[in-house]
Short mmCIF file of C-alpha atoms and ligand atoms in Angstrom, two decimals:
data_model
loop_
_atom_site.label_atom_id
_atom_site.label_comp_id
_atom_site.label_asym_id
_atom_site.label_seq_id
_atom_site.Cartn_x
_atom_site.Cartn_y
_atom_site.Cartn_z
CA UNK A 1 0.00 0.00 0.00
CA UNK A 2 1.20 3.28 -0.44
CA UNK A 3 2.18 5.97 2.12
CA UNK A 4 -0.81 7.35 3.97
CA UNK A 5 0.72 9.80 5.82
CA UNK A 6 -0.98 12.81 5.27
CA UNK A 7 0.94 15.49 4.08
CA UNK A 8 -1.82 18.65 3.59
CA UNK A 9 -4.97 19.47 4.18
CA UNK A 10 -6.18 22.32 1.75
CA UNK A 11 -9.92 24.07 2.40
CA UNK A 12 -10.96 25.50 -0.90
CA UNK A 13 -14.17 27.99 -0.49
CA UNK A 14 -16.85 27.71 -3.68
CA UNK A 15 -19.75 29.66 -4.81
CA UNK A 16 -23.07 27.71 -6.93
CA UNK A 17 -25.77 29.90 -6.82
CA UNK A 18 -29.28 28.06 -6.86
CA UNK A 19 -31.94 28.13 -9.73
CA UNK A 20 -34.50 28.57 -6.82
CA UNK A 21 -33.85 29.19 -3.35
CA UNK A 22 -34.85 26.73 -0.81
CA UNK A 23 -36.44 28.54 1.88
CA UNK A 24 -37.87 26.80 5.47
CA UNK A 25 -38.65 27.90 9.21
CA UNK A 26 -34.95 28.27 10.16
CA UNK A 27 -33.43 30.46 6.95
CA UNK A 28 -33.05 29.84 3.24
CA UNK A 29 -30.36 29.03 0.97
CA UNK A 30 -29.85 30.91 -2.49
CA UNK A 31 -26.23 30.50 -3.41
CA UNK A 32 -24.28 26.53 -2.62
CA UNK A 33 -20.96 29.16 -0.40
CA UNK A 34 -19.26 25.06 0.55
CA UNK A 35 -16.13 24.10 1.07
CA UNK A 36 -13.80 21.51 -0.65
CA UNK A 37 -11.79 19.87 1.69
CA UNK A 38 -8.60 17.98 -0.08
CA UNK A 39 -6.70 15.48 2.08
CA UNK A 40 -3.26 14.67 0.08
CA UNK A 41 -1.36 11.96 1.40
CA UNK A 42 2.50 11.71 1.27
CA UNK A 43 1.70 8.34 -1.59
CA UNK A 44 0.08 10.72 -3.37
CA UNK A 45 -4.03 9.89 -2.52
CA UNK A 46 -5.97 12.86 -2.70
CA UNK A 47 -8.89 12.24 -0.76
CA UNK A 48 -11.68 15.14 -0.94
CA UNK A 49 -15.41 15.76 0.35
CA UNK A 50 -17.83 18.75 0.71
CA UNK A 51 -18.81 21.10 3.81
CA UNK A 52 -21.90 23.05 3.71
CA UNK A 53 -21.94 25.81 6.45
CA UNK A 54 -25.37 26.41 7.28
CA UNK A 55 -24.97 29.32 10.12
CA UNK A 56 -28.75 28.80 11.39
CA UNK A 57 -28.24 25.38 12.50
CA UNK A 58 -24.57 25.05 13.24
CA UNK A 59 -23.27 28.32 13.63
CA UNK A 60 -20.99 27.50 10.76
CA UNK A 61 -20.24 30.07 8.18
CA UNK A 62 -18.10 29.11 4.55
CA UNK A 63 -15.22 31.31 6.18
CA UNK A 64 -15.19 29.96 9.51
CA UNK A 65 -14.79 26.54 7.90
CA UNK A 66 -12.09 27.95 6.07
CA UNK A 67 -9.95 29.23 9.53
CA UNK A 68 -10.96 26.38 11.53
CA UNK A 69 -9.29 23.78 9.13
CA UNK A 70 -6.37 26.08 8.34
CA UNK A 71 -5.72 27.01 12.15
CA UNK A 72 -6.73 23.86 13.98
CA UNK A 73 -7.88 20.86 12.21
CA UNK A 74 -5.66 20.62 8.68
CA UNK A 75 -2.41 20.80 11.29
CA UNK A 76 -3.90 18.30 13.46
CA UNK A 77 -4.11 15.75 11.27
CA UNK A 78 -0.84 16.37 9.17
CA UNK A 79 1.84 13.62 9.60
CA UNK A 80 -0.57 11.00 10.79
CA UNK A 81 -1.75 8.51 8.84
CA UNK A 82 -5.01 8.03 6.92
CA UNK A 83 -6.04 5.14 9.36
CA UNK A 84 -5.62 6.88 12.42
CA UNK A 85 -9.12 7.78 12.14
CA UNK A 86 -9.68 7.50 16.13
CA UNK A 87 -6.62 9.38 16.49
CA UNK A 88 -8.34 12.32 14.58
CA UNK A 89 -11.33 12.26 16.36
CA UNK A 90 -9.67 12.83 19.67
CA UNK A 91 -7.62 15.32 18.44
CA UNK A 92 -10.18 17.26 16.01
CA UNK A 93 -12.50 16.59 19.21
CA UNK A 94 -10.48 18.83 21.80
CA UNK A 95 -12.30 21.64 19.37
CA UNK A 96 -15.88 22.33 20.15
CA UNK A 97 -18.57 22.45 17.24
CA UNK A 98 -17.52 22.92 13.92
CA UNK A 99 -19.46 19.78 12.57
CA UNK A 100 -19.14 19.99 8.85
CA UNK A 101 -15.92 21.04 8.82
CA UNK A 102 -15.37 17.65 11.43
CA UNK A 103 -17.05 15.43 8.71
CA UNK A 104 -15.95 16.37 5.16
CA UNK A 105 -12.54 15.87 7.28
CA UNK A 106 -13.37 12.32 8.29
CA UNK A 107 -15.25 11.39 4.60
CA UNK A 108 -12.00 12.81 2.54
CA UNK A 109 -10.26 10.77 4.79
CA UNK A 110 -12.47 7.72 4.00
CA UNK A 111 -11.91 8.85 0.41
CA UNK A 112 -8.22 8.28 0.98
CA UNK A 113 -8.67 4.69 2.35
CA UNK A 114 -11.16 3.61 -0.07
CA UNK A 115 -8.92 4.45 -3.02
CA UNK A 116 -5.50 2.76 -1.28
CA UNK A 117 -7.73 -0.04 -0.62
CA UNK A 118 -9.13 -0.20 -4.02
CA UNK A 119 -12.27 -0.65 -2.85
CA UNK A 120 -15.67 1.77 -2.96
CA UNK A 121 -16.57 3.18 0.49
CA UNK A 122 -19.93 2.09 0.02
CA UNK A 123 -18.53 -1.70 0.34
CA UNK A 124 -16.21 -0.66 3.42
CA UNK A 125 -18.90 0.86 5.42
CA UNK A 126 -21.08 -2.14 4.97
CA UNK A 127 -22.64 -2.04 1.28
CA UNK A 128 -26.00 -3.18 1.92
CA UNK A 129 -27.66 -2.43 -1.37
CA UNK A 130 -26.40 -0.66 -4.72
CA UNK A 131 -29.21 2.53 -4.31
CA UNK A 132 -31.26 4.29 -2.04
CA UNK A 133 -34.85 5.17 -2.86
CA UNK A 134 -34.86 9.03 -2.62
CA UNK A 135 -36.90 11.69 -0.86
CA UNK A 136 -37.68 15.19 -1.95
CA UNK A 137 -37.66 18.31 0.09
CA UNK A 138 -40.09 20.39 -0.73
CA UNK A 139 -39.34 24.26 0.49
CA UNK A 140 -41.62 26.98 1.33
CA UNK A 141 -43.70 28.52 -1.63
CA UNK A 142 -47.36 28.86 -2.50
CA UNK A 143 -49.39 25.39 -2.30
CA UNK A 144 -49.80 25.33 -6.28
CA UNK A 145 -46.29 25.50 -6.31
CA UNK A 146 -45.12 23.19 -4.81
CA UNK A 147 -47.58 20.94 -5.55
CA UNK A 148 -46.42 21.63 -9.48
CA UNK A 149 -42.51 21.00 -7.93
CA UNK A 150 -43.65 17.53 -6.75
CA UNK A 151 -45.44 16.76 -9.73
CA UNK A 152 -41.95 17.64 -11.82
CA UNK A 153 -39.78 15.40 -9.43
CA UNK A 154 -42.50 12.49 -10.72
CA UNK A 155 -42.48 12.56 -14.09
CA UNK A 156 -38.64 13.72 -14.27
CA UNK A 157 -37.18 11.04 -11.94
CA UNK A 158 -39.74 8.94 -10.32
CA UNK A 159 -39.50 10.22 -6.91
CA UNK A 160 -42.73 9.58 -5.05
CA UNK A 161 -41.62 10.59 -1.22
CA UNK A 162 -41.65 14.00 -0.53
CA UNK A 163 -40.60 16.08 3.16
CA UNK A 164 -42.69 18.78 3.29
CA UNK A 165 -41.48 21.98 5.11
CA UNK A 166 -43.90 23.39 7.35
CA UNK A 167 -43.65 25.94 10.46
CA UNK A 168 -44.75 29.12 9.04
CA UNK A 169 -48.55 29.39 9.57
CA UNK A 170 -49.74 26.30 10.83
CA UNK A 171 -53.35 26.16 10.21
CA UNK A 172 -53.48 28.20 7.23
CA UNK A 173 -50.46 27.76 4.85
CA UNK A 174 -49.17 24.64 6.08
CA UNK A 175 -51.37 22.41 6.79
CA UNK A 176 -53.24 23.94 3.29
CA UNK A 177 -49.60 22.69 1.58
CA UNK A 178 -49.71 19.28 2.91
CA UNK A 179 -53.47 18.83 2.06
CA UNK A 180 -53.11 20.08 -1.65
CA UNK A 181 -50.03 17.34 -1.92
CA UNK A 182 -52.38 14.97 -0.62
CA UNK A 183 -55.31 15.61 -2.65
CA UNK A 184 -53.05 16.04 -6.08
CA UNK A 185 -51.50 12.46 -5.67
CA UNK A 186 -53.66 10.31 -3.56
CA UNK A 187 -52.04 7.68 -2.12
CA UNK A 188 -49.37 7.76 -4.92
CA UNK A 189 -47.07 9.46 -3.07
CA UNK A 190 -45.34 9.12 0.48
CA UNK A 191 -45.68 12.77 2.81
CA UNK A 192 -43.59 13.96 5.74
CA UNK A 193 -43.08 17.09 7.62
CA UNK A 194 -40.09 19.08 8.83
CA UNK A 195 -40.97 22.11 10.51
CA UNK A 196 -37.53 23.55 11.65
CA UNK A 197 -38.17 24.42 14.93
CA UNK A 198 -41.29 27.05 13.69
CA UNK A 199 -44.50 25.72 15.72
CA UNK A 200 -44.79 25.85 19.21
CA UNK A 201 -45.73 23.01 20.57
CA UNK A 202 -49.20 23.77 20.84
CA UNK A 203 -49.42 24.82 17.29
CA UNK A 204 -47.55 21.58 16.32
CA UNK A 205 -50.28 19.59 18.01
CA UNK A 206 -53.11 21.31 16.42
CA UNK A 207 -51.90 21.35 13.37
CA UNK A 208 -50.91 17.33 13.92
CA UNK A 209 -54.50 17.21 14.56
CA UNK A 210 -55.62 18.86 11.41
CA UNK A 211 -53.33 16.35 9.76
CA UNK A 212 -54.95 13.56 11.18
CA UNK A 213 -56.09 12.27 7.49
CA UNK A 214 -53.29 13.10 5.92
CA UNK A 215 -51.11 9.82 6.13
CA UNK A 216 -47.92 11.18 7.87
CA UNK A 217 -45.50 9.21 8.28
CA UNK A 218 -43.05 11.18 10.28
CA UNK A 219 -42.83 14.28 11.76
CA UNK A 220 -39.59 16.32 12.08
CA UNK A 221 -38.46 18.88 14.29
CA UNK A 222 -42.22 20.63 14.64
CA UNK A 223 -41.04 22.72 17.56
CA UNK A 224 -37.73 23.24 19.35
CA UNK A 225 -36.40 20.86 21.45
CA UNK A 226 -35.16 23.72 24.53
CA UNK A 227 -39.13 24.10 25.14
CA UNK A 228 -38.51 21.00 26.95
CA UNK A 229 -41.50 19.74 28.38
CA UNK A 230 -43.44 21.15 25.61
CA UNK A 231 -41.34 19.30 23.65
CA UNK A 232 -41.99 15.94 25.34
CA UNK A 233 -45.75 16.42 25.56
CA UNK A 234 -46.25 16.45 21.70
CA UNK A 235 -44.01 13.84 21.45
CA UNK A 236 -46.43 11.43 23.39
CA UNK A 237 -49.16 12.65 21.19
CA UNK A 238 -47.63 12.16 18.20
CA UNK A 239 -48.99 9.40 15.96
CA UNK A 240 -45.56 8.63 13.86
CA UNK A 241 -42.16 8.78 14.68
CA UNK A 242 -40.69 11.84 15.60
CA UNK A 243 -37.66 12.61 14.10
CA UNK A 244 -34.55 14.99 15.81
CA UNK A 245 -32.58 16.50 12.95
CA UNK A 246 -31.02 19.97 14.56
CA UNK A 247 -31.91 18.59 18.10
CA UNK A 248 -29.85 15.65 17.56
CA UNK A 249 -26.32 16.03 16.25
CA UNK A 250 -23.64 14.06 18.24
CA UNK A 251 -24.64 10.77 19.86
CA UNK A 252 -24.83 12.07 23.05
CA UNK A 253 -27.78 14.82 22.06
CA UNK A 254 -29.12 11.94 20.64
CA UNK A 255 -28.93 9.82 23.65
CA UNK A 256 -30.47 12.96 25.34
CA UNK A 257 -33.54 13.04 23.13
CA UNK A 258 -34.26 9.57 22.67
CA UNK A 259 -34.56 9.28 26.61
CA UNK A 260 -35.88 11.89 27.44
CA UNK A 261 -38.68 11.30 25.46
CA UNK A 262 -38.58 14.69 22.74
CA UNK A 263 -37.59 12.57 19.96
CA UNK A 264 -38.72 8.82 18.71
CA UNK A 265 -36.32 8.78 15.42
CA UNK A 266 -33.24 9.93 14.57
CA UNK A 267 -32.24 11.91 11.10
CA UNK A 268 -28.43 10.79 10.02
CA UNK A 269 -26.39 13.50 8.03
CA UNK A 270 -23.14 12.80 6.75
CA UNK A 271 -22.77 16.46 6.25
CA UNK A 272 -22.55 16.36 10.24
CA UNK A 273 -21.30 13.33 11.54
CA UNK A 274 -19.21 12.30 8.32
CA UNK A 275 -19.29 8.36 8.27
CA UNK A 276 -17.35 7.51 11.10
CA UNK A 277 -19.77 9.49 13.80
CA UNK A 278 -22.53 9.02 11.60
CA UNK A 279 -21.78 4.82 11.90
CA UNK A 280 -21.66 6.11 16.02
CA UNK A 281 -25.19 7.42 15.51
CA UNK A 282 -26.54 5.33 13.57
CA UNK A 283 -25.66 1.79 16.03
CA UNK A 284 -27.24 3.94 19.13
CA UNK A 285 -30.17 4.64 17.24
CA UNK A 286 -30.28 1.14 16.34
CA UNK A 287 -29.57 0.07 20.11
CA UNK A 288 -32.29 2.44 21.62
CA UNK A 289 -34.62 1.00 18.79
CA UNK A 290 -35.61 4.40 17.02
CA UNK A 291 -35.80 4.65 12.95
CA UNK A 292 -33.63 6.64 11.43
CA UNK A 293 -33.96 8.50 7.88
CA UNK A 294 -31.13 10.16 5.83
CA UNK A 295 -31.03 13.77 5.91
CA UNK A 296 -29.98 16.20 3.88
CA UNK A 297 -28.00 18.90 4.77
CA UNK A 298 -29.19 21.37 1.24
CA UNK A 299 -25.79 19.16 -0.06
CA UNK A 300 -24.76 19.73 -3.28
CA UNK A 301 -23.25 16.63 -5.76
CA UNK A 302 -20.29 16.01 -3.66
CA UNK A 303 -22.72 15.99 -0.07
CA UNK A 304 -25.07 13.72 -2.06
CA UNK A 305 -22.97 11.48 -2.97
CA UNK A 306 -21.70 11.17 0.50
CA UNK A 307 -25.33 10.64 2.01
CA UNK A 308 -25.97 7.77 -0.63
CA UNK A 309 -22.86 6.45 -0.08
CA UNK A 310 -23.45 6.00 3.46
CA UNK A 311 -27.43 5.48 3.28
CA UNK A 312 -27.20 2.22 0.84
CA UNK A 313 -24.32 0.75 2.84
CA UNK A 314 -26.70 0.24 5.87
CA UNK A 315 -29.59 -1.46 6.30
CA UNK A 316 -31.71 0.59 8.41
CA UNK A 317 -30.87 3.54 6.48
CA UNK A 318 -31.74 1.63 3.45
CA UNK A 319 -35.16 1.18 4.75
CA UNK A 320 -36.97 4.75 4.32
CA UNK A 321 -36.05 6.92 0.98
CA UNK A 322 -33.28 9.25 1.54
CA UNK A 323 -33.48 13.15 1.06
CA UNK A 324 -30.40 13.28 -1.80
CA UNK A 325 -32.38 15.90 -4.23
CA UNK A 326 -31.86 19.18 -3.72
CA UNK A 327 -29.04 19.27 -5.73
CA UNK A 328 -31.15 19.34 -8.44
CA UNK A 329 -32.07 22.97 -7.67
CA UNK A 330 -28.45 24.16 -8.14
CA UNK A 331 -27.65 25.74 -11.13
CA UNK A 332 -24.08 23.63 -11.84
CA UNK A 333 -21.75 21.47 -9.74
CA UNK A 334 -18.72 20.35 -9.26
CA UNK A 335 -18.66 16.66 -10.66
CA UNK A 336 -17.72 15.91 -13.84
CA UNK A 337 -20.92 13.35 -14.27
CA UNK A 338 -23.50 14.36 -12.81
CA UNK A 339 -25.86 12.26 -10.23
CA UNK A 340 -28.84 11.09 -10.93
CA UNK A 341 -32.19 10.04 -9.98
CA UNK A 342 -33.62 7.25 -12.11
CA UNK A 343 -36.95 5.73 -11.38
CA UNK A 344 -36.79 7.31 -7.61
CA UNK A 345 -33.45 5.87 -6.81
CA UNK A 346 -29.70 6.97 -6.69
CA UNK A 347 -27.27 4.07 -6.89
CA UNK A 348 -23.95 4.57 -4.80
CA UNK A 349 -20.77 4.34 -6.79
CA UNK A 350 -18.86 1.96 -7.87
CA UNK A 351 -15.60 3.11 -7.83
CA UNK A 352 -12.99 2.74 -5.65
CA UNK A 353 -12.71 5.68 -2.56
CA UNK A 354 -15.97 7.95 -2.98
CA UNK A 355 -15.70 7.86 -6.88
CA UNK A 356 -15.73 11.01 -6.99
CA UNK A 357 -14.11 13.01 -10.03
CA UNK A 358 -14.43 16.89 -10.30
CA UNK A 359 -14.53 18.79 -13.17
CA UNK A 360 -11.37 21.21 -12.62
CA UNK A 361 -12.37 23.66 -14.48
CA UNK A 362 -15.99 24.21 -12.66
CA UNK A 363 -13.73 24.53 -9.49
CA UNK A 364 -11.18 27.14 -11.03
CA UNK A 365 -14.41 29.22 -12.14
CA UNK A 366 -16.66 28.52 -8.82
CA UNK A 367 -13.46 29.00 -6.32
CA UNK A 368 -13.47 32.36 -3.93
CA UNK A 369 -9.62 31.91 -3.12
CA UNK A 370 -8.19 33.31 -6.24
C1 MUC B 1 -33.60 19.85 7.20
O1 MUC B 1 -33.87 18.65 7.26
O2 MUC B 1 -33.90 20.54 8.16
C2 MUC B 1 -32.64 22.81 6.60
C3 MUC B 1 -31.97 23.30 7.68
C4 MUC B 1 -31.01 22.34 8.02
O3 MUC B 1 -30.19 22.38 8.93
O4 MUC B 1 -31.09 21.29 7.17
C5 MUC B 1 -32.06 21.55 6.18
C6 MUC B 1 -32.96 20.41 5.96
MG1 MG B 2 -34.78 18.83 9.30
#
């Protein structure tokens, strides 16, 4: 094998502005500002994976991603080798936060090992099954809209599950959405909220209420998890799983939730816990006996192909559709084949390491470093 000691770690900042901004409870997203995170090793493996900032949930920003793997984590892990991956963690973990940053680290890393092992990571991490059946996230916008957005993901790639954001208005706008979706597709389609933190919990239970015919079949983040007993008390009421996204980030919030009764399912992002913490996850969640669903972090190609990656290599991640197409809504990329979605499912790669190839030029013209 050759040498895996890794020599630098380079954080590249890149701009893709969006066709159509996704907007939801906790902010909106109209230009892709990631970071590429390169991991060369001394062999000469270049190992790379995405981190998308998003300052409303982790208090990220594309710049503070930048510093933090310049300053701390890119010198941390420089001179060790690419299967130290414990050894990272404890170093990478003496900083607090900084989750994406954390996790494009560790899935670059993976990238490395994948490619010295000539092997996909997809098979390392477990390689359940070649695709993952995927969910769409539908953002804020006028029912008729989104109802013609759902309609497009159909008939252009098959995709019949469908998260619904809510937590603006509950009783007028959202629930509104969710019934026009229903009525539209009948019981052709698969419907799920995500309300970012935007109802009370009150409102959430109302609206739940309102719902009642609607054929949920999970319910995500309605209200925030701080209003604790609130929290807790919708959670009992709550006829599906309940699903912690932002409540539930580290094993030990999830731990937290699970127990304490404000959360009966777990959303896994590799965009957060990379694959290594997001295998630590997903085995709790699997030990407490809560579902878990793949979540999407507004990724673009390279995120995407991370989440499938990881999604289709486990079993109970394989089980529900994963959310892997908002990409879509970007208006480029940096891969040099594009993903896609055919008949409502994304297969994970093939190739050894992520198989991911970039299209160098797309970076030269979408990198804010030069
Ligand atoms: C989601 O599931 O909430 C929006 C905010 C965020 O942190 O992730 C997205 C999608
Ligand atoms: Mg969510």
């Amino acid at each position: 094998m050759s040498d895996l000691t890794i020599e630098s770690v380079e954080a590249i900042p890149f701009a893709i502005p969006y066709r159509k901004a996704l907007r939801f409870a906790s902010g909106e997203v109209r230009t892709a500002e990631h970071v590429l995170l390169r991991v060369r090793t001394a062999g000469g493996l270049l190992g790379q994976a995405e981190a998308p900032p998003r300052p409303y949930t982790y208090g990220e920003t594309q710049a503070s991603i930048v510093a933090v793997v310049d300053q701390l984590f890119g010198p941390a892990l420089v001179g060790t080798s690419a299967l130290d991956r414990e050894e990272h963690r404890a170093r990478l973990s003496r900083t607090v936060g900084n989750p994406t940053a954390k996790a494009a680290l560790d899935m670059a890393v993976w990238d490395v090992l994948g490619q010295a092992l000539r092997q996909p990571v997809h098979r390392l991490l477990g390689g359940y099954a070649d695709s993952l059946r995927v969910s769409h996230m539908l953002g804020f916008d006028r029912p008729e809209v989104m109802v013609a957005e759902a309609q497009r993901m159909i008939d252009e790639h098959g995709i019949t599950t469908f998260k619904v954001k809510v937590g603006q208005q509950p009783y007028t706008l959202d629930v509104a959405v969710v019934r026009a979706l229903r009525e539209e597709f009948g019981d052709d389609v698969e419907l799920y909220v995500d309300g970012n933190r935007g109802w009370t919990a009150s409102e959430s239970a109302r609206a739940l209420a309102e719902m009642a015919d609607l054929g949920l079949t999970l319910a995500e983040e309605l209200n925030p998890a701080d209003d604790v007993l609130g929290r807790r008390w919708l959670v009992q009421q709550c006829p599906v799983p309940f699903v912690a996204d932002e409540s539930a980030t580290t094993p030990a919030e999830v731990t937290r939730e699970v127990l304490g009764g404000s959360a009966t399912a777990v959303s896994v992002k590799t965009a957060r816990t990379g694959f290594s913490e997001s295998q630590r996850v997903l085995h709790l969640a699997e030990g407490l006996g809560v579902e878990v669903v793949m979540g999407n972090q507004i990724d673009g190609q390279v995120g995407t192909l991370c989440s499938v990656i990881f999604g289709a290599a486990h079993r109970s991640t394989s089980r529900r559709a994963g959310e892997l197409s908002n990409f879509l809504d970007m208006s480029d990329d940096l891969l040099a084949e594009p993903l896609t979605i055919t008949g409502g499912r994304m297969a994970a790669p093939t190739e050894p390491g992520l198989g991911l190839r970039l299209d160098e030029d797309k970076l030269t013209r979408y990198r804010q470093d030069r």
